[in-house]
mmCIF file of C-alpha atoms in Angstrom:
data_model
loop_
_atom_site.group_PDB
_atom_site.id
_atom_site.type_symbol
_atom_site.label_atom_id
_atom_site.label_comp_id
_atom_site.label_asym_id
_atom_site.label_seq_id
_atom_site.Cartn_x
_atom_site.Cartn_y
_atom_site.Cartn_z
ATOM 1 C CA MET A 1 -23.221 -63.116 -51.086
ATOM 2 C CA LYS A 2 -24.221 -65.870 -48.662
ATOM 3 C CA ILE A 3 -25.840 -65.352 -45.264
ATOM 4 C CA THR A 4 -25.968 -67.930 -42.470
ATOM 5 C CA PHE A 5 -27.928 -67.235 -39.300
ATOM 6 C CA LEU A 6 -25.644 -68.575 -36.585
ATOM 7 C CA GLY A 7 -28.087 -67.665 -33.822
ATOM 8 C CA THR A 8 -31.472 -65.936 -33.717
ATOM 9 C CA GLY A 9 -32.301 -65.846 -30.008
ATOM 10 C CA THR A 10 -32.340 -63.149 -27.394
ATOM 11 C CA SER A 11 -29.867 -62.829 -24.522
ATOM 12 C CA GLN A 12 -30.879 -66.016 -22.696
ATOM 13 C CA GLY A 13 -31.431 -68.088 -25.809
ATOM 14 C CA ILE A 14 -34.243 -70.604 -26.202
ATOM 15 C CA PRO A 15 -34.800 -72.739 -24.203
ATOM 16 C CA ILE A 16 -34.104 -70.673 -21.112
ATOM 17 C CA ILE A 17 -32.358 -72.569 -18.328
ATOM 18 C CA GLY A 18 -34.934 -74.115 -15.998
ATOM 19 C CA SER A 19 -37.970 -72.794 -17.896
ATOM 20 C CA ASN A 20 -41.125 -74.838 -18.419
ATOM 21 C CA HIS A 21 -42.630 -72.322 -20.850
ATOM 22 C CA PRO A 22 -44.260 -74.229 -23.755
ATOM 23 C CA VAL A 23 -41.902 -72.687 -26.347
ATOM 24 C CA CYS A 24 -38.890 -73.682 -24.257
ATOM 25 C CA LEU A 25 -40.232 -77.252 -24.201
ATOM 26 C CA SER A 26 -40.909 -77.358 -27.957
ATOM 27 C CA ASN A 27 -39.437 -80.208 -30.004
ATOM 28 C CA ASN A 28 -39.357 -78.069 -33.161
ATOM 29 C CA PRO A 29 -35.688 -77.287 -33.985
ATOM 30 C CA LYS A 30 -36.775 -73.837 -35.190
ATOM 31 C CA ASP A 31 -37.869 -73.013 -31.639
ATOM 32 C CA LYS A 32 -34.344 -73.638 -30.310
ATOM 33 C CA ARG A 33 -32.312 -70.443 -30.644
ATOM 34 C CA LEU A 34 -28.684 -69.682 -29.813
ATOM 35 C CA ARG A 35 -27.599 -66.123 -29.089
ATOM 36 C CA VAL A 36 -27.873 -63.811 -32.069
ATOM 37 C CA SER A 37 -25.123 -63.742 -34.713
ATOM 38 C CA VAL A 38 -24.788 -63.976 -38.484
ATOM 39 C CA LEU A 39 -22.087 -65.119 -40.929
ATOM 40 C CA ILE A 40 -21.658 -63.137 -44.169
ATOM 41 C CA GLU A 41 -19.634 -64.598 -47.067
ATOM 42 C CA TRP A 42 -18.587 -63.144 -50.418
ATOM 43 C CA ASP A 43 -15.861 -64.295 -52.782
ATOM 44 C CA GLU A 44 -13.381 -66.063 -50.468
ATOM 45 C CA TYR A 45 -14.134 -63.844 -47.438
ATOM 46 C CA LYS A 46 -16.054 -64.682 -44.249
ATOM 47 C CA TYR A 47 -17.100 -62.178 -41.587
ATOM 48 C CA VAL A 48 -19.191 -62.686 -38.480
ATOM 49 C CA ILE A 49 -21.394 -60.053 -36.867
ATOM 50 C CA ASP A 50 -21.204 -60.435 -33.078
ATOM 51 C CA CYS A 51 -19.473 -63.137 -31.078
ATOM 52 C CA GLY A 52 -21.741 -64.225 -28.252
ATOM 53 C CA PRO A 53 -21.445 -67.002 -25.683
ATOM 54 C CA ASP A 54 -22.543 -69.634 -28.241
ATOM 55 C CA PHE A 55 -19.796 -68.741 -30.747
ATOM 56 C CA ARG A 56 -17.885 -72.011 -30.309
ATOM 57 C CA GLN A 57 -21.005 -74.104 -30.820
ATOM 58 C CA GLN A 58 -21.964 -72.057 -33.880
ATOM 59 C CA MET A 59 -18.548 -72.454 -35.501
ATOM 60 C CA LEU A 60 -18.615 -76.217 -34.911
ATOM 61 C CA ARG A 61 -22.147 -76.584 -36.244
ATOM 62 C CA GLU A 62 -21.286 -74.766 -39.477
ATOM 63 C CA ASN A 63 -17.859 -76.444 -39.784
ATOM 64 C CA ILE A 64 -16.035 -73.102 -39.980
ATOM 65 C CA SER A 65 -12.242 -73.174 -39.668
ATOM 66 C CA LYS A 66 -11.464 -69.597 -40.773
ATOM 67 C CA ILE A 67 -13.093 -66.188 -40.589
ATOM 68 C CA ASP A 68 -11.574 -62.901 -41.683
ATOM 69 C CA GLY A 69 -13.018 -60.709 -38.961
ATOM 70 C CA ILE A 70 -15.716 -60.030 -36.376
ATOM 71 C CA ILE A 71 -17.905 -56.930 -36.494
ATOM 72 C CA PHE A 72 -19.588 -55.925 -33.247
ATOM 73 C CA THR A 73 -22.956 -54.174 -32.972
ATOM 74 C CA HIS A 74 -22.474 -53.237 -29.294
ATOM 75 C CA GLU A 75 -20.931 -54.456 -26.055
ATOM 76 C CA HIS A 76 -23.680 -56.444 -24.329
ATOM 77 C CA SER A 77 -22.721 -59.914 -23.148
ATOM 78 C CA ASP A 78 -24.835 -61.863 -25.628
ATOM 79 C CA HIS A 79 -22.872 -60.128 -28.416
ATOM 80 C CA VAL A 80 -19.282 -60.267 -27.109
ATOM 81 C CA ALA A 81 -18.942 -63.010 -24.472
ATOM 82 C CA GLY A 82 -17.551 -65.607 -26.891
ATOM 83 C CA LEU A 83 -14.481 -63.616 -27.855
ATOM 84 C CA ASP A 84 -12.077 -65.940 -26.028
ATOM 85 C CA ASP A 85 -13.186 -68.790 -28.292
ATOM 86 C CA ILE A 86 -11.594 -67.182 -31.339
ATOM 87 C CA ARG A 87 -8.305 -68.604 -29.996
ATOM 88 C CA ALA A 88 -8.687 -71.782 -32.097
ATOM 89 C CA LEU A 89 -9.102 -69.669 -35.231
ATOM 90 C CA CYS A 90 -6.122 -67.497 -34.281
ATOM 91 C CA TYR A 91 -3.938 -70.581 -33.791
ATOM 92 C CA ARG A 92 -4.823 -71.718 -37.316
ATOM 93 C CA ASN A 93 -4.935 -68.426 -39.160
ATOM 94 C CA GLY A 94 -3.200 -65.715 -37.142
ATOM 95 C CA CYS A 95 -4.404 -62.400 -35.788
ATOM 96 C CA MET A 96 -8.161 -61.735 -35.942
ATOM 97 C CA ASN A 97 -9.527 -58.400 -37.162
ATOM 98 C CA ILE A 98 -12.248 -56.971 -34.919
ATOM 99 C CA TYR A 99 -14.407 -53.966 -35.823
ATOM 100 C CA ALA A 100 -16.399 -51.909 -33.319
ATOM 101 C CA HIS A 101 -17.271 -48.473 -32.002
ATOM 102 C CA GLU A 102 -14.512 -47.026 -29.805
ATOM 103 C CA ARG A 103 -16.746 -47.364 -26.734
ATOM 104 C CA VAL A 104 -17.288 -51.058 -27.475
ATOM 105 C CA ILE A 105 -13.545 -51.644 -27.872
ATOM 106 C CA LYS A 106 -12.939 -50.022 -24.465
ATOM 107 C CA SER A 107 -15.516 -52.335 -22.926
ATOM 108 C CA ILE A 108 -14.000 -55.409 -24.563
ATOM 109 C CA LYS A 109 -10.517 -54.404 -23.421
ATOM 110 C CA LYS A 110 -11.768 -54.169 -19.846
ATOM 111 C CA ARG A 111 -13.530 -57.513 -20.011
ATOM 112 C CA PHE A 112 -10.816 -59.389 -21.916
ATOM 113 C CA ASP A 113 -7.762 -57.461 -20.758
ATOM 114 C CA TYR A 114 -5.458 -60.484 -21.167
ATOM 115 C CA ILE A 115 -6.122 -60.493 -24.926
ATOM 116 C CA PHE A 116 -4.753 -56.967 -25.206
ATOM 117 C CA ASN A 117 -1.717 -57.280 -22.915
ATOM 118 C CA THR A 118 1.469 -56.040 -24.542
ATOM 119 C CA GLU A 119 3.821 -57.319 -21.831
ATOM 120 C CA ASN A 120 4.007 -60.882 -20.514
ATOM 121 C CA LYS A 121 0.990 -61.867 -22.560
ATOM 122 C CA TYR A 122 -0.258 -65.367 -21.821
ATOM 123 C CA PRO A 123 0.793 -67.518 -24.797
ATOM 124 C CA GLY A 124 -2.639 -69.139 -25.190
ATOM 125 C CA ALA A 125 -4.553 -65.862 -25.490
ATOM 126 C CA PRO A 126 -6.106 -64.852 -28.816
ATOM 127 C CA ASP A 127 -4.532 -62.148 -30.978
ATOM 128 C CA VAL A 128 -6.704 -59.343 -32.361
ATOM 129 C CA PHE A 129 -6.215 -56.274 -34.533
ATOM 130 C CA VAL A 130 -8.571 -53.429 -33.603
ATOM 131 C CA ASN A 131 -10.468 -51.445 -36.230
ATOM 132 C CA ILE A 132 -12.542 -48.538 -34.894
ATOM 133 C CA ILE A 133 -15.949 -47.990 -36.541
ATOM 134 C CA LYS A 134 -17.533 -44.568 -36.772
ATOM 135 C CA ASN A 135 -20.877 -43.683 -38.311
ATOM 136 C CA LYS A 136 -19.523 -43.595 -41.836
ATOM 137 C CA PRO A 137 -18.826 -46.271 -44.455
ATOM 138 C CA PHE A 138 -15.745 -48.447 -44.054
ATOM 139 C CA MET A 139 -14.067 -50.952 -46.316
ATOM 140 C CA LEU A 140 -13.594 -54.679 -46.012
ATOM 141 C CA PRO A 141 -11.961 -56.619 -48.871
ATOM 142 C CA LYS A 142 -14.104 -56.007 -51.970
ATOM 143 C CA MET A 143 -16.963 -54.714 -49.799
ATOM 144 C CA GLU A 144 -18.136 -51.325 -48.539
ATOM 145 C CA VAL A 145 -20.028 -51.544 -45.252
ATOM 146 C CA VAL A 146 -22.441 -48.791 -44.236
ATOM 147 C CA PRO A 147 -23.127 -48.485 -40.485
ATOM 148 C CA ILE A 148 -26.705 -47.787 -39.405
ATOM 149 C CA ASP A 149 -26.800 -45.928 -36.094
ATOM 150 C CA GLY A 150 -29.565 -46.737 -33.631
ATOM 151 C CA ASP A 151 -30.599 -46.686 -29.980
ATOM 152 C CA HIS A 152 -30.943 -49.722 -27.706
ATOM 153 C CA TYR A 153 -32.613 -47.848 -24.838
ATOM 154 C CA PHE A 154 -29.602 -45.882 -23.482
ATOM 155 C CA VAL A 155 -26.963 -47.802 -25.499
ATOM 156 C CA GLN A 156 -25.827 -46.788 -28.977
ATOM 157 C CA VAL A 157 -25.808 -49.737 -31.379
ATOM 158 C CA PHE A 158 -24.716 -50.186 -34.996
ATOM 159 C CA GLY A 159 -26.482 -52.120 -37.708
ATOM 160 C CA PHE A 160 -24.722 -52.719 -41.015
ATOM 161 C CA ARG A 161 -25.555 -52.654 -44.718
ATOM 162 C CA PHE A 162 -23.610 -54.885 -47.108
ATOM 163 C CA ARG A 163 -24.765 -53.957 -50.632
ATOM 164 C CA ASP A 164 -28.316 -55.364 -50.921
ATOM 165 C CA PHE A 165 -28.312 -56.904 -47.440
ATOM 166 C CA ALA A 166 -28.769 -55.138 -44.111
ATOM 167 C CA TYR A 167 -28.523 -56.549 -40.604
ATOM 168 C CA LEU A 168 -29.851 -54.698 -37.558
ATOM 169 C CA THR A 169 -30.356 -56.078 -34.074
ATOM 170 C CA ASP A 170 -31.151 -54.739 -30.596
ATOM 171 C CA MET A 171 -32.815 -51.660 -32.052
ATOM 172 C CA LYS A 172 -35.464 -49.633 -30.263
ATOM 173 C CA LYS A 173 -35.167 -46.382 -32.210
ATOM 174 C CA VAL A 174 -33.667 -45.530 -35.601
ATOM 175 C CA ASN A 175 -33.765 -41.955 -36.881
ATOM 176 C CA ALA A 176 -35.110 -41.063 -40.320
ATOM 177 C CA ASN A 177 -31.697 -40.175 -41.746
ATOM 178 C CA GLU A 178 -30.390 -43.605 -40.742
ATOM 179 C CA ILE A 179 -33.417 -45.357 -42.223
ATOM 180 C CA GLU A 180 -32.685 -43.555 -45.482
ATOM 181 C CA LYS A 181 -29.370 -45.453 -45.679
ATOM 182 C CA LEU A 182 -31.384 -48.682 -45.913
ATOM 183 C CA LYS A 183 -33.507 -47.729 -48.878
ATOM 184 C CA GLY A 184 -33.093 -50.131 -51.770
ATOM 185 C CA VAL A 185 -31.946 -53.157 -49.765
ATOM 186 C CA LYS A 186 -33.310 -56.443 -51.039
ATOM 187 C CA VAL A 187 -33.054 -58.311 -47.738
ATOM 188 C CA LEU A 188 -33.431 -56.723 -44.299
ATOM 189 C CA VAL A 189 -32.846 -58.450 -40.978
ATOM 190 C CA ILE A 190 -34.327 -56.708 -37.948
ATOM 191 C CA ASN A 191 -34.873 -57.605 -34.300
ATOM 192 C CA ALA A 192 -38.339 -58.487 -32.994
ATOM 193 C CA LEU A 193 -38.207 -59.644 -29.389
ATOM 194 C CA ARG A 194 -41.807 -60.541 -28.564
ATOM 195 C CA ILE A 195 -45.451 -59.550 -29.075
ATOM 196 C CA THR A 196 -45.751 -57.090 -26.183
ATOM 197 C CA PRO A 197 -43.687 -53.865 -25.982
ATOM 198 C CA HIS A 198 -40.189 -53.887 -24.492
ATOM 199 C CA ILE A 199 -38.109 -51.020 -23.135
ATOM 200 C CA SER A 200 -35.035 -51.591 -25.342
ATOM 201 C CA HIS A 201 -36.060 -53.794 -28.282
ATOM 202 C CA PHE A 202 -38.558 -53.617 -31.123
ATOM 203 C CA ASN A 203 -41.556 -55.798 -30.479
ATOM 204 C CA LEU A 204 -43.282 -57.474 -33.431
ATOM 205 C CA GLU A 205 -45.499 -54.495 -34.258
ATOM 206 C CA GLU A 206 -42.567 -52.066 -34.193
ATOM 207 C CA ALA A 207 -40.435 -54.358 -36.337
ATOM 208 C CA LEU A 208 -43.193 -54.689 -38.942
ATOM 209 C CA ASP A 209 -43.631 -50.913 -38.980
ATOM 210 C CA PHE A 210 -39.874 -50.514 -39.482
ATOM 211 C CA ILE A 211 -39.990 -52.970 -42.385
ATOM 212 C CA LYS A 212 -42.772 -50.911 -44.008
ATOM 213 C CA GLN A 213 -40.559 -47.823 -43.784
ATOM 214 C CA VAL A 214 -37.563 -49.543 -45.395
ATOM 215 C CA GLN A 215 -39.601 -51.550 -47.938
ATOM 216 C CA PRO A 216 -37.164 -54.396 -48.658
ATOM 217 C CA LYS A 217 -38.146 -57.229 -50.965
ATOM 218 C CA LYS A 218 -37.816 -59.649 -48.048
ATOM 219 C CA ALA A 219 -37.368 -59.214 -44.308
ATOM 220 C CA TYR A 220 -36.298 -61.645 -41.590
ATOM 221 C CA LEU A 221 -36.900 -61.236 -37.875
ATOM 222 C CA THR A 222 -34.202 -62.141 -35.360
ATOM 223 C CA HIS A 223 -33.238 -61.683 -31.663
ATOM 224 C CA ILE A 224 -36.408 -63.566 -30.772
ATOM 225 C CA SER A 225 -37.509 -64.597 -27.282
ATOM 226 C CA HIS A 226 -39.762 -67.464 -26.212
ATOM 227 C CA LEU A 227 -42.471 -64.865 -25.612
ATOM 228 C CA MET A 228 -42.839 -64.375 -29.373
ATOM 229 C CA GLY A 229 -44.521 -67.781 -29.515
ATOM 230 C CA PHE A 230 -44.030 -70.938 -31.539
ATOM 231 C CA HIS A 231 -42.069 -70.386 -34.752
ATOM 232 C CA ASP A 232 -44.547 -72.085 -37.085
ATOM 233 C CA GLU A 233 -47.600 -70.383 -35.568
ATOM 234 C CA VAL A 234 -46.091 -66.894 -35.640
ATOM 235 C CA GLU A 235 -44.827 -67.204 -39.213
ATOM 236 C CA LYS A 236 -48.334 -68.040 -40.480
ATOM 237 C CA GLU A 237 -49.504 -64.605 -39.293
ATOM 238 C CA LEU A 238 -46.697 -62.530 -40.838
ATOM 239 C CA PRO A 239 -46.965 -60.479 -44.039
ATOM 240 C CA LYS A 240 -46.068 -62.453 -47.168
ATOM 241 C CA ASN A 241 -42.558 -60.953 -47.479
ATOM 242 C CA VAL A 242 -41.646 -61.268 -43.761
ATOM 243 C CA TYR A 243 -40.231 -64.400 -42.148
ATOM 244 C CA LEU A 244 -38.947 -65.550 -38.789
ATOM 245 C CA ALA A 245 -35.261 -66.352 -39.091
ATOM 246 C CA TYR A 246 -34.070 -69.549 -37.425
ATOM 247 C CA ASP A 247 -30.695 -70.992 -36.476
ATOM 248 C CA GLY A 248 -28.908 -72.444 -39.487
ATOM 249 C CA LEU A 249 -31.038 -70.627 -42.067
ATOM 250 C CA LYS A 250 -28.998 -69.857 -45.192
ATOM 251 C CA LEU A 251 -29.714 -67.181 -47.789
ATOM 252 C CA THR A 252 -28.079 -66.306 -51.098
ATOM 253 C CA ILE A 253 -28.348 -62.681 -52.220
#
């Protein structure tokens, strides 16, 4: 299984428009973060988790011409706003499978109603096939996916386990029974927004505590804001099995 971090930034990305914060002005490529998303590959299959406003740029950067589906964690803009840009993939490969909680699908249908029109549909609109996710395992080709239910302040959000790999973002609270689903993973990805506490995201301390509960062999932090600090400086202070993810990072599990 191969993992590519398409984006590792928070909702505004790094640099933030108009900001003169030192991290936003950094020349280190690892301090430049597109909106959060990840590509997961096994056998001949490719799936993307979340499709934010940088989706087009991410697909071009990684030279991707086909994906088999998009799995959504929740409905916030930095996770769904790029859905229109799947049109190029649909033109090449046909209807795109999308997977999400029923509430998220309703939100997407409201936002992108023209995609779901059944009468007089605009011929340039993407085509999607909806798959509803509940809090129970579901099947992709040659892969069982286990949802991990969590809270993003007042918004329910799903993380996902793929065999020995688990990806969670935008978490603020995860119950003990959901954490139990993660036991035994070799690689865990978890959000860590910044150093100081935040109302709807793990900060660094909370993310590290979560990692201690799960006890993966390796953990990577994502959904990072400029307020976390410079990539290289922060990583020096992390536990030996914990790393800051960065855009374009590739893992093999």
